[in-house]
Amino acid sequence: MVDLSRLNPQQRDAAATLEGPVLILAGAGTGKTRTLTHRVAHMVDRGIPPDHILAVTFTNKAAREMQQRVVKLIPKLPARDDGRPTKPTICTFHSLCVRILRRHIEKLGYKRNFVIYSESEQLGVVKKILAAISGKDVKVGPRELHGLLSRIKNAGPGRSIFADEDSLAMAETLRRRYDTALKACNAVDFDDLLVLTLKLFEEHPDALEQCRARYRFIMVDEYQDTNTAQFELMRALADEHQNVCVVGDDDQSIYGWRGADVTNLLNLEEHFPGVKVIKLEQNYRSTNTILDAANAVIRNNPQRREKQLWSANGQGDLIRLQAFEDEDEEARTVVDEIEFNRMARRIPWREQAILFRTNMQARPLETALRAAGVRYHLIGGQSFFDRREIRDFLAYLKTFINPNDDASLLRIANVPSRGLSDVTMERLLAASQTHDCSVWAATNKDLVRADFQPRTRRAMEDFIELVYQCRGRLKDEHLSLVQWATDFLAEIEYAAELRKGEKNLETAENRMQNLKDLVATMDEKNDLLPAERLGQFLDDLTLDAERESEKEDAGDAVTLITTHSCKGLEYPHVHLVGCEEGLLPHTRSMEEGTLDEERRLFYVAITRAMKTLTLTHCLSRKKFGSVVPCHPSSFLKEIPDTLVEDLNEKAAEPVSVEEGADMFAAMRAALD
DNA sequence: AGACACAGGTTTTTT
DNA sequence: ACCTGTGTCT
C-alpha cells in the first residue's frame, strides 16, 4: 500500500481523486511528479488494473523518470495470466501514437513498416518541393515553410492560421504536396503521428473503441504545452469515461511559438464540465525571497489562473542584481562568482547553473569558463541527429527496412561514393516520377537502367545487391543486430569514409566511436525477432534524440542551459545572464506581441533557483558583429526592491568591516 | 568530384 | 562574427 499521508493536503486530494475530470494546477516546484506517481500507485492499490492506466508526458526523459518512480512506489505489480507484470503505460503522445499506428495504419493506406522522418529528412522533402516550384517568386526558406506546415497540421482541419485567402490556399497546396511526397515513401513525420491517429479514430471507430477500452484512466503531464492535435487526442480517448487528470501550470507555458495552446488549460471547463480544480501552491524548492519575486513578476500577466507560491524554507538571501560593461565582463564575473562560491562557500560546480535566453550567449561564457579551468556542460545546442554519422547510419537502417523510402535511399545511395553521382540520382528521381513509383522501384526496372552508361548500370546493380543482401540477413531468427550492423558498416567501409571526410583524424575516430556506442545498444530488446527489433530500435531512436545527454550528466560540472530547456530542472545557485530589453524579453516577441510568454519564460528561469539567484545585464553587447547599447530588462523593475540587493550601488560603497570579516572567515573555513 | 568563394541570415526546441 | 548553403572553377 502506498502511503498518501506523506503528501500535503492538496497533493493528497489530487492523488486520491481517481474518477471524473481533474485539473491539477501545479506551480513551479510544488511536487507535481511526486503527486502524479502517488496517484498512479494509489490507483493500483484500489484495484485498477495497471494496463488501464495511461500517463502521457512531453519528453521521453520525463516518461522514463515517472516510470522509474512508479516502479519504486509499487515494486510488485499485479501479474497477468502469462505471469508477466502488467504495467501502466507511461510515454509521450508521439510514442503512444506510434504504438496505435503500428497496429492500425494499414486502414489508412500506409504499410505497417512505415518510417518516421526526422527533422532533417522532413526538411529535405520541403526543400525538394521549394526547388520544384522555383519558377514562382518564393520568399520563404525551407525552415520557415516547414514550421508553417507543422502549425497547419497541428491546428487541425477547419482552424485557419491565416487571415488572407491567398496565403491559405498556397499553404494548403504545399501541404498536400508535402503529404503526398511522404506518403509515397511510406513515411510519416512527427505531426503525422498525432494527426493520423486522430484520422484513424474518426474513420475507424472500432480502433478508437479498442483504445478507449484499454486506456480508462488518463493523465496528461505538462498540460499547458499540449497543442490542438494532442488535446483532440486526449478528448477522443477520455470523452466517454471522463477519467482524465491533467497536470500543468499556465504560468510556465513557454512553447506557444511551436503550437502549444495554453487555452487548452485556461478553458478546460468548456470541454470537461464539472472539472475539479486542485491548486498546488506549496513550493518545496526555493526560498520565499525567490518565490515572492516570481509571484510579483507573473502577477503582471493577464489571463491566468491565480496562484500564490509559498514555502516553508524561510526568506533566504536577497536576489543579487549586477550590471556590466559588456558580455565578456559579465561572463568573467559570473565565473569568478562561481569559483568564489566553490572555494569560499564549498559549493560544488554541479550545484550552480548559468541560464541564458539564446544559445549565442553561451560562447563568451564558455570562453570564460575554460580560461578559469571550470568544468561545465552545455545542454542543448547541436542535436544528436545533426551528426553526420548518425544520420547516415539511420538512413541506411531505414533503407533496409523500407527501400521505397526515397529520402533515406537518396541520402545514402552514394555514401560512401560508389559511382552513383548526383546526376545519376537526379535522373533516377525523375524516372521515378514518370513511372509513378519510388526511386528504388525505378532503379530496379531494366527499362530505366538501360538509359545509363554500362559503368553506372553496374554501380546501380551493385547497390541493389547490397540492399538485398543486408535485408536478407535480417531474416535469420538468431541474428545479433550488433553483429549485423558491424558487418555492413565494414562492408561499405564506412570508417574509411569518415576518415576521408574529416581533416582531423581524432574527430573521425570520435564519430566512429559514437556510432559504435549506438550500435552496441541494438540488441537490447531481446525478446523480438531481428526485423522487429530493428524497427523498434529506429522508432525509439527517432522519437528520443537525447541519448548522450544521460551519460554526460555524471561528474562535477557547471550547467549551461537556455531558459527554455531549464523547465522542470532546479539548481541551488542560479545565474541568469543577459536580463536585457531585446534579449529577455526578446525583440522578436515584442514585435509578435507575445510579451506574456517572455514574462513566463523569465518566471520559469527565476523559479529554477533553490537558494540563491543572481540576475545580470550588460550596458553594451556585440550583436551580429557590431557593438550595440543595451538597457536592463523591463521585467527587472517588476521585482520589488525589498527583495533585491543591487550590487552596482554597493560597489560604490566601501566594504563594511563586518562583510570583510565574513568573507575572511569563509575563506579560512575553506582552507581547513 | 572536390575545393573555395560569396551571399544571406541569424530565438527559443521536442517529438 | 559566424555558420550554412549555393555556385563556380579547376
XYZ file of C-alpha atoms (C1' of nucleotides) in Angstrom:
697
model
C 0.000 0.000 0.000
C 1.306 3.401 -0.892
C 1.282 5.942 1.917
C -0.585 9.099 0.923
C -0.173 10.672 4.343
C 3.259 11.933 3.387
C 1.668 14.240 0.824
C 0.342 17.675 1.734
C -3.472 18.042 1.816
C -3.778 19.342 -1.760
C -1.415 16.745 -3.139
C -3.323 14.047 -1.279
C -6.637 15.283 -2.645
C -5.146 15.144 -6.144
C -3.765 11.653 -5.660
C -6.974 10.334 -4.145
C -9.416 11.732 -6.699
C -9.446 8.986 -9.290
C -12.679 9.468 -11.175
C -14.024 12.307 -13.255
C -12.061 15.176 -14.792
C -9.370 16.754 -12.615
C -7.081 19.691 -13.239
C -4.034 19.862 -11.021
C -2.609 23.369 -11.186
C 0.916 22.667 -10.117
C 3.064 25.738 -9.633
C 6.827 25.517 -10.050
C 8.470 23.166 -7.557
C 5.251 22.046 -5.879
C 5.861 18.296 -6.113
C 3.961 17.575 -9.275
C 5.708 14.372 -10.258
C 5.516 13.098 -6.700
C 1.779 13.690 -6.709
C 1.321 12.007 -10.068
C 3.324 8.924 -9.193
C 1.438 8.550 -5.917
C -1.792 8.861 -7.835
C -0.802 6.012 -10.132
C 0.268 3.861 -7.176
C -2.965 4.648 -5.384
C -4.960 3.556 -8.428
C -3.238 0.215 -8.451
C -3.887 -0.160 -4.716
C -7.554 0.446 -5.353
C -7.625 -2.466 -7.754
C -7.438 -0.661 -11.070
C -5.518 -2.914 -13.477
C -2.269 -1.132 -14.369
C -2.768 -1.602 -18.089
C -5.897 0.531 -17.905
C -3.742 3.459 -16.812
C -2.195 5.843 -19.307
C 0.139 8.678 -18.326
C 1.306 10.948 -21.105
C 4.347 13.156 -20.773
C 6.056 15.525 -23.155
C 9.562 14.192 -23.232
C 10.960 10.722 -23.096
C 13.122 11.817 -20.210
C 10.048 12.722 -18.170
C 8.403 9.425 -19.132
C 11.430 7.412 -18.023
C 11.650 9.291 -14.774
C 7.995 8.760 -13.970
C 8.205 5.111 -14.941
C 11.092 4.580 -12.529
C 9.416 6.405 -9.679
C 6.191 4.453 -10.107
C 8.064 1.170 -10.045
C 9.766 2.290 -6.853
C 6.414 3.053 -5.228
C 4.785 -0.221 -6.271
C 7.526 -2.823 -6.524
C 5.152 -5.740 -7.035
C 2.787 -5.032 -9.872
C -0.111 -7.434 -10.365
C 0.746 -10.218 -12.818
C -1.074 -11.105 -15.991
C -2.193 -14.623 -16.891
C 1.126 -15.340 -18.532
C 2.984 -14.343 -15.380
C 4.393 -11.065 -16.689
C 3.564 -7.963 -14.686
C 1.011 -5.564 -16.130
C 2.463 -2.115 -16.318
C 0.819 1.269 -16.631
C 1.551 2.912 -19.978
C 3.798 5.897 -19.368
C 5.013 7.500 -22.570
C 4.891 10.553 -24.803
C 1.970 11.415 -27.059
C 4.134 10.538 -30.012
C 5.201 7.109 -28.865
C 1.614 6.316 -27.853
C 0.571 7.158 -31.392
C 3.315 5.003 -32.873
C 2.004 2.047 -30.895
C -1.517 2.640 -32.095
C -0.486 3.233 -35.683
C 1.752 0.168 -35.874
C -1.429 -1.815 -35.279
C -3.879 0.079 -37.424
C -2.118 2.207 -40.026
C -2.966 -0.145 -42.869
C -6.535 1.105 -42.546
C -5.227 4.495 -43.663
C -3.407 3.218 -46.713
C 0.117 3.135 -45.296
C 2.141 -0.004 -44.925
C 2.779 -1.349 -41.456
C 6.524 -0.800 -41.700
C 6.231 2.980 -42.158
C 9.269 5.032 -41.194
C 9.299 8.197 -39.137
C 11.154 11.072 -40.736
C 13.479 13.030 -38.539
C 13.727 16.770 -38.722
C 16.424 16.778 -41.378
C 14.540 14.350 -43.576
C 11.404 16.442 -43.281
C 13.412 19.489 -44.270
C 14.820 17.618 -47.234
C 11.310 16.996 -48.535
C 10.376 20.644 -48.071
C 13.490 21.724 -49.963
C 12.607 19.468 -52.872
C 9.156 20.994 -53.074
C 10.579 24.503 -52.950
C 13.050 23.633 -55.698
C 10.247 22.228 -57.858
C 8.264 25.465 -57.731
C 11.280 27.731 -58.050
C 9.650 29.420 -61.028
C 7.384 31.401 -58.762
C 8.995 34.002 -56.601
C 9.223 32.177 -53.320
C 10.484 34.212 -50.451
C 10.203 31.648 -47.673
C 13.081 29.497 -46.546
C 12.675 25.745 -46.057
C 12.749 26.016 -42.274
C 10.106 28.672 -42.279
C 7.831 26.726 -44.587
C 8.330 23.578 -42.605
C 7.339 25.331 -39.398
C 4.293 26.705 -41.146
C 3.204 23.306 -42.445
C 3.658 21.879 -38.986
C 1.457 24.527 -37.441
C -1.236 23.991 -40.053
C -1.246 20.275 -39.376
C -1.401 20.637 -35.636
C -4.103 23.251 -35.696
C -6.331 20.630 -37.289
C -8.802 20.974 -40.116
C -11.128 23.942 -40.048
C -8.851 26.069 -37.912
C -7.072 28.602 -40.039
C -3.808 30.236 -39.156
C -4.021 32.847 -41.857
C -6.318 35.751 -42.272
C -5.951 36.158 -46.028
C -7.250 33.625 -48.510
C -4.245 33.659 -50.819
C -1.727 32.501 -48.244
C -4.164 29.895 -47.034
C -4.675 28.429 -50.499
C -0.937 28.475 -51.169
C -0.159 26.804 -47.872
C -2.795 24.153 -48.499
C -1.287 23.290 -51.877
C 2.165 22.993 -50.375
C 0.861 20.899 -47.533
C -0.780 18.482 -49.951
C 2.425 18.147 -51.942
C 4.397 17.530 -48.794
C 1.941 14.916 -47.548
C 1.908 13.170 -50.908
C 5.696 13.096 -51.011
C 5.853 11.482 -47.588
C 3.109 9.010 -48.249
C 4.828 7.926 -51.456
C 7.798 6.930 -49.292
C 5.585 5.259 -46.714
C 6.925 7.823 -44.297
C 5.287 9.965 -41.644
C 6.586 12.964 -39.738
C 6.169 13.791 -36.052
C 2.975 15.727 -36.607
C 1.513 12.924 -38.716
C 1.807 10.576 -35.774
C -0.778 12.675 -33.963
C -2.856 13.715 -36.942
C -3.046 10.235 -38.457
C -4.079 8.748 -35.139
C -6.893 11.285 -34.969
C -7.863 10.421 -38.513
C -7.847 6.759 -37.605
C -10.161 7.428 -34.672
C -12.525 9.405 -36.879
C -12.692 6.970 -39.744
C -12.444 3.722 -37.829
C -14.482 3.880 -34.625
C -13.550 0.293 -33.836
C -9.917 1.314 -33.403
C -10.999 4.131 -31.124
C -13.191 1.755 -29.127
C -10.260 -0.572 -28.675
C -8.118 2.238 -27.277
C -10.888 3.553 -25.033
C -11.402 0.105 -23.601
C -7.718 -0.151 -22.867
C -6.963 3.320 -21.507
C -9.686 4.009 -18.957
C -7.716 6.320 -16.705
C -5.733 9.034 -18.398
C -3.210 11.518 -17.091
C -1.501 14.264 -19.063
C 1.574 15.964 -17.688
C 2.787 19.439 -18.739
C -0.721 20.035 -19.981
C -0.035 23.711 -20.739
C 2.216 22.516 -23.573
C -0.391 20.498 -25.464
C -1.233 21.583 -28.979
C -4.606 21.239 -30.625
C -3.961 17.768 -32.042
C -2.833 16.472 -28.659
C -5.870 17.962 -26.991
C -8.175 16.326 -29.536
C -6.428 13.033 -28.999
C -6.894 13.239 -25.274
C -10.519 14.204 -25.716
C -11.153 11.323 -28.099
C -9.846 8.874 -25.541
C -11.406 10.430 -22.452
C -14.736 11.689 -23.751
C -16.672 8.645 -22.728
C -15.385 7.794 -19.276
C -14.178 11.325 -18.367
C -11.483 9.852 -16.163
C -8.879 12.357 -17.136
C -6.415 14.147 -14.950
C -4.348 16.914 -16.460
C -1.426 18.494 -14.673
C 0.103 21.758 -15.643
C 0.886 25.376 -14.925
C -0.358 28.086 -17.242
C 2.397 30.333 -15.885
C 5.004 28.004 -17.332
C 3.589 27.890 -20.839
C 6.612 28.878 -22.934
C 6.120 26.877 -26.115
C 3.312 28.825 -27.743
C 5.614 29.541 -30.705
C 5.665 25.912 -31.625
C 1.958 25.338 -31.403
C 1.286 24.776 -27.712
C -2.074 26.285 -26.881
C -2.448 27.396 -23.287
C -6.182 27.924 -23.758
C -6.450 24.125 -23.592
C -5.759 24.656 -19.914
C -7.448 28.002 -19.383
C -10.733 26.871 -20.965
C -10.713 23.277 -19.802
C -14.174 23.612 -18.211
C -15.736 24.133 -21.632
C -14.816 20.624 -22.685
C -14.926 18.887 -19.344
C -17.731 20.486 -17.367
C -17.512 19.994 -13.646
C -13.748 19.532 -13.683
C -12.301 19.513 -10.203
C -9.508 22.066 -9.899
C -6.794 21.446 -7.328
C -4.058 24.003 -6.767
C -0.644 23.014 -5.535
C 0.910 26.159 -4.120
C 3.353 24.973 -1.509
C 6.777 25.067 -3.075
C 9.499 22.735 -1.843
C 12.313 24.177 -3.899
C 13.015 27.831 -3.313
C 13.333 30.467 -0.625
C 10.449 32.879 -0.076
C 12.520 35.735 -1.446
C 12.731 33.969 -4.788
C 9.054 32.987 -4.725
C 7.928 36.496 -3.783
C 9.863 37.854 -6.734
C 8.362 35.210 -9.033
C 4.835 35.901 -7.779
C 5.300 39.654 -8.219
C 6.537 39.241 -11.798
C 3.912 36.796 -13.009
C 1.090 38.856 -11.493
C 1.592 41.256 -14.385
C 0.255 38.714 -16.836
C -3.417 38.937 -17.716
C -5.433 35.786 -18.325
C -4.043 33.365 -15.846
C -5.276 31.101 -13.128
C -4.355 32.858 -9.911
C -1.722 31.123 -7.831
C 0.392 32.228 -4.899
C 3.506 30.164 -4.285
C 4.868 29.958 -0.774
C 7.391 27.828 1.016
C 8.416 26.741 4.468
C 12.065 27.281 3.604
C 12.409 30.759 5.112
C 13.427 34.046 3.476
C 16.956 33.200 2.380
C 19.381 35.555 0.641
C 18.374 38.620 -1.328
C 18.370 38.362 -5.112
C 21.587 39.836 -6.454
C 21.463 42.275 -9.334
C 24.572 43.213 -11.304
C 25.331 45.352 -14.366
C 28.386 45.012 -16.616
C 30.056 46.872 -19.420
C 29.778 44.020 -21.940
C 29.165 40.285 -22.245
C 32.815 39.395 -21.675
C 32.941 41.197 -18.366
C 29.610 39.637 -17.456
C 30.928 36.165 -18.251
C 34.192 36.652 -16.353
C 32.464 37.971 -13.260
C 29.871 35.209 -13.199
C 32.675 32.665 -13.449
C 34.600 34.432 -10.652
C 31.448 34.245 -8.597
C 31.124 30.511 -9.260
C 34.716 29.952 -8.220
C 34.265 32.099 -5.121
C 31.206 30.024 -4.219
C 33.165 26.846 -4.685
C 36.283 27.828 -2.783
C 34.921 30.017 -0.013
C 31.470 28.506 0.437
C 32.196 24.922 -0.564
C 29.522 24.922 -3.254
C 30.486 22.422 -5.945
C 30.149 23.217 -9.631
C 27.239 20.862 -10.096
C 25.072 22.968 -7.792
C 25.463 26.041 -9.968
C 23.881 26.855 -13.282
C 24.099 29.680 -15.790
C 20.854 30.408 -17.638
C 20.520 32.436 -20.824
C 17.871 33.278 -23.397
C 19.722 32.469 -26.617
C 22.376 29.919 -27.480
C 24.770 32.502 -28.825
C 25.146 33.845 -25.284
C 26.878 30.598 -24.349
C 30.009 31.457 -26.302
C 31.561 34.147 -24.057
C 30.562 32.063 -21.047
C 32.358 29.022 -22.384
C 35.442 31.101 -23.070
C 35.484 32.461 -19.518
C 34.846 29.029 -18.004
C 37.691 27.491 -19.988
C 40.031 30.316 -19.074
C 39.290 29.713 -15.390
C 39.579 25.933 -15.720
C 35.985 25.353 -14.660
C 34.277 22.161 -15.814
C 30.926 22.733 -17.449
C 28.401 21.041 -19.627
C 26.352 22.782 -22.231
C 22.839 21.448 -22.623
C 21.092 21.511 -25.955
C 22.781 23.076 -28.928
C 23.789 20.540 -31.536
C 21.403 17.655 -31.603
C 22.287 14.041 -31.866
C 20.745 13.940 -35.312
C 22.847 16.743 -36.679
C 25.779 14.396 -36.544
C 26.514 13.137 -39.968
C 27.497 9.618 -38.956
C 24.254 9.111 -37.040
C 22.135 10.442 -39.871
C 23.898 8.256 -42.405
C 23.524 5.195 -40.242
C 19.837 5.784 -39.614
C 19.267 6.380 -43.320
C 20.878 3.016 -44.041
C 18.663 1.303 -41.485
C 15.571 2.960 -42.887
C 16.572 1.954 -46.390
C 16.981 -1.660 -45.324
C 13.604 -1.679 -43.610
C 11.905 0.091 -46.468
C 13.919 0.745 -49.663
C 10.976 2.693 -51.053
C 11.779 5.443 -48.570
C 13.209 7.894 -51.090
C 14.679 10.398 -48.677
C 16.745 7.790 -46.868
C 17.799 6.000 -50.022
C 18.875 9.212 -51.735
C 20.884 10.170 -48.693
C 22.992 7.036 -48.601
C 22.965 5.885 -52.220
C 26.364 7.455 -52.826
C 27.789 7.471 -49.278
C 30.484 6.264 -49.497
C 30.739 7.162 -53.153
C 30.050 4.107 -55.275
C 29.618 5.641 -58.704
C 26.051 6.869 -58.180
C 26.672 10.580 -58.666
C 24.218 13.390 -58.028
C 23.422 13.484 -61.726
C 22.598 9.788 -61.724
C 20.374 10.131 -58.697
C 18.626 13.157 -60.214
C 17.857 11.108 -63.294
C 16.607 8.220 -61.205
C 14.399 10.576 -59.262
C 12.976 11.928 -62.498
C 12.423 8.365 -63.743
C 10.603 7.542 -60.515
C 8.277 10.449 -61.165
C 7.479 9.441 -64.741
C 6.901 5.828 -63.719
C 4.966 6.909 -60.652
C 6.982 4.770 -58.270
C 9.746 5.070 -55.710
C 13.366 5.682 -56.646
C 14.204 2.157 -55.506
C 11.491 0.665 -57.708
C 12.695 2.780 -60.635
C 16.276 1.624 -60.119
C 15.061 -1.954 -60.219
C 13.450 -1.548 -63.652
C 15.590 -2.870 -66.504
C 13.912 -0.317 -68.712
C 15.163 2.539 -66.573
C 18.657 1.123 -66.098
C 19.006 0.746 -69.874
C 19.249 4.553 -70.142
C 22.535 4.660 -68.267
C 26.163 4.010 -69.132
C 27.333 0.428 -68.505
C 29.549 1.631 -65.660
C 26.706 3.423 -63.882
C 24.411 0.489 -64.564
C 26.921 -1.772 -62.877
C 27.072 0.581 -59.848
C 23.289 0.501 -59.598
C 23.217 -3.277 -59.708
C 25.874 -3.495 -57.006
C 23.886 -1.149 -54.812
C 20.691 -3.140 -55.320
C 22.605 -6.265 -54.402
C 23.920 -4.636 -51.218
C 20.430 -3.692 -50.079
C 19.055 -7.173 -50.835
C 21.955 -8.815 -49.002
C 21.569 -6.756 -45.855
C 17.795 -7.118 -45.835
C 18.109 -10.849 -46.414
C 20.401 -11.351 -43.459
C 17.751 -9.860 -41.184
C 15.591 -12.941 -41.695
C 17.851 -15.083 -39.536
C 15.951 -15.559 -36.285
C 19.034 -15.811 -34.122
C 20.815 -12.854 -35.630
C 22.624 -10.384 -33.427
C 21.848 -6.932 -34.729
C 25.118 -5.630 -33.340
C 26.975 -8.122 -35.494
C 24.783 -7.423 -38.492
C 25.318 -3.668 -38.266
C 29.040 -4.027 -37.650
C 29.259 -6.250 -40.717
C 27.513 -3.929 -43.110
C 29.422 -0.891 -41.834
C 32.628 -2.820 -42.515
C 31.337 -3.944 -45.888
C 30.626 -0.419 -47.075
C 33.898 0.736 -45.465
C 32.191 3.472 -43.554
C 35.117 4.094 -41.219
C 37.292 4.960 -44.216
C 34.555 7.250 -45.493
C 34.541 9.147 -42.195
C 38.318 9.488 -42.197
C 38.212 10.829 -45.718
C 35.660 13.488 -44.885
C 37.438 14.646 -41.764
C 40.705 16.528 -41.843
C 41.294 15.778 -38.218
C 41.869 12.085 -37.588
C 40.806 12.496 -33.976
C 37.289 13.723 -34.794
C 36.868 10.938 -37.333
C 37.683 8.367 -34.661
C 35.269 10.149 -32.315
C 32.497 9.898 -34.847
C 33.196 6.229 -35.378
C 33.106 5.708 -31.627
C 29.721 7.494 -31.425
C 28.454 5.082 -33.995
C 29.878 2.043 -32.235
C 28.286 3.146 -28.956
C 24.967 3.432 -30.713
C 25.315 0.087 -32.459
C 26.147 -1.584 -29.154
C 22.637 -0.835 -27.864
C 20.850 -2.508 -30.767
C 20.145 -5.874 -29.172
C 18.516 -4.579 -26.011
C 15.009 -5.732 -26.856
C 15.972 -9.364 -26.929
C 12.520 -10.926 -26.975
C 11.743 -9.782 -30.511
C 12.683 -11.034 -33.945
C 15.607 -9.166 -35.545
C 13.493 -7.264 -38.071
C 11.045 -6.179 -35.369
C 13.885 -5.302 -33.050
C 15.373 -3.118 -35.749
C 12.047 -1.353 -36.253
C 11.689 -0.783 -32.529
C 15.257 0.492 -32.295
C 14.565 3.011 -35.054
C 11.310 4.218 -33.520
C 12.895 4.659 -30.117
C 15.820 6.500 -31.563
C 13.841 8.759 -33.864
C 11.488 9.728 -31.072
C 14.188 10.087 -28.443
C 17.216 12.045 -29.510
C 18.584 12.629 -26.051
C 20.598 9.509 -25.504
C 24.013 11.006 -24.961
C 22.948 13.669 -22.504
C 22.228 10.909 -19.984
C 25.786 9.796 -19.665
C 27.131 13.316 -19.653
C 25.365 14.411 -16.501
C 27.888 12.495 -14.431
C 30.638 14.371 -12.644
C 31.012 17.774 -11.102
C 30.334 20.487 -13.657
C 28.553 23.807 -14.015
C 25.405 23.621 -16.156
C 24.983 25.996 -19.088
C 21.402 25.967 -20.274
C 18.812 28.068 -22.093
C 15.820 29.399 -20.236
C 13.627 27.144 -22.358
C 15.326 23.870 -21.670
C 15.678 24.505 -17.937
C 11.963 23.984 -17.373
C 11.435 21.177 -14.895
C 15.001 21.387 -13.565
C 16.362 23.012 -10.426
C 19.715 24.253 -9.164
C 20.772 25.506 -5.726
C 22.506 28.528 -7.262
C 21.293 30.169 -10.438
C 22.920 32.901 -12.508
C 20.563 34.340 -15.102
C 22.601 36.416 -17.546
C 21.554 38.909 -20.194
C 18.483 40.314 -18.447
C 18.167 42.965 -21.112
C 15.430 44.554 -23.128
C 15.600 42.881 -26.532
C 17.040 39.647 -25.196
C 14.648 38.801 -22.368
C 12.092 39.873 -23.459
C 13.363 39.112 -26.927
C 12.918 41.726 -29.673
C 11.077 39.272 -31.852
C 8.495 38.560 -29.173
C 7.851 42.257 -28.740
C 7.158 42.507 -32.469
C 4.945 39.457 -32.372
C 3.069 40.656 -29.312
C 3.946 37.691 -27.137
C 5.344 39.597 -24.191
C 3.300 37.434 -21.804
C 5.173 34.368 -22.889
C 8.507 36.114 -22.368
C 7.421 37.042 -18.873
C 6.577 33.400 -18.222
C 9.998 32.490 -19.531
C 11.574 34.895 -17.053
C 9.333 33.388 -14.374
C 10.425 29.861 -15.258
C 14.078 30.928 -15.143
C 13.953 32.516 -11.698
C 11.912 29.683 -10.177
C 14.720 27.215 -11.011
C 16.760 28.677 -8.146
C 16.650 26.960 -4.778
C 18.917 29.091 -2.598
C 20.460 31.989 -4.463
C 19.620 33.868 -7.619
C 21.847 36.326 -9.447
C 20.474 38.444 -12.284
C 22.918 40.215 -14.562
C 22.716 42.513 -17.558
C 25.116 44.440 -19.786
C 25.293 48.045 -20.904
C 26.518 47.011 -24.326
C 26.712 43.795 -26.292
C 28.102 42.597 -29.607
C 25.259 41.685 -31.908
C 25.998 40.327 -35.383
C 29.461 41.769 -35.264
C 28.779 45.295 -34.083
C 28.504 46.707 -30.558
C 25.065 47.956 -29.569
C 23.948 49.628 -26.341
C 21.640 47.623 -24.058
C 19.081 48.507 -21.431
C 18.051 46.475 -18.408
C 15.037 44.219 -18.904
C 11.703 45.751 -18.027
C 10.997 42.566 -16.051
C 13.659 43.552 -13.506
C 11.527 46.519 -12.475
C 8.673 44.155 -11.645
C 10.638 42.623 -8.782
C 10.045 44.554 -5.530
C 13.154 46.492 -4.411
C 12.994 44.969 -0.964
C 13.902 41.558 -2.409
C 16.916 42.781 -4.324
C 20.473 43.622 -3.448
C 21.789 45.946 -6.132
C 25.494 45.243 -6.324
C 26.169 48.220 -8.564
C 25.141 50.632 -5.855
C 27.063 48.602 -3.353
C 30.251 48.651 -5.405
C 30.413 52.394 -4.869
C 30.426 51.960 -1.100
C 33.437 50.765 0.838
C 33.364 47.167 2.053
C 31.974 47.111 5.566
C 34.119 45.723 8.342
C 31.508 43.107 9.046
C 31.385 41.873 5.455
C 35.156 41.741 5.226
C 35.263 39.644 8.377
C 32.573 37.305 6.997
C 34.480 36.771 3.826
C 37.757 36.011 5.524
C 36.022 33.683 7.941
C 34.564 31.813 4.986
C 37.933 31.553 3.303
C 39.627 30.320 6.464
C 36.961 27.649 6.749
C 37.697 26.617 3.193
C 41.351 26.069 3.989
C 40.650 23.545 6.724
C 34.049 15.476 -57.910
C 36.076 18.377 -54.784
C 37.664 22.878 -53.198
C 36.914 27.574 -52.471
C 34.356 31.978 -52.517
C 30.471 34.682 -51.775
C 25.758 35.843 -50.095
C 22.406 35.716 -46.595
C 20.669 35.032 -42.219
C 20.798 34.642 -37.828
C 15.134 32.887 -30.551
C 13.548 29.588 -28.096
C 13.238 23.120 -29.231
C 10.653 18.414 -28.746
C 8.795 14.746 -30.863
C 31.080 37.334 -36.215
C 29.980 33.115 -37.925
C 27.743 29.456 -39.986
C 25.130 27.449 -43.895
C 24.083 26.835 -48.440
C 24.934 27.718 -53.202
C 27.589 28.441 -57.179
C 31.819 28.332 -59.834
C 36.258 26.934 -61.010
C 39.751 23.509 -61.620
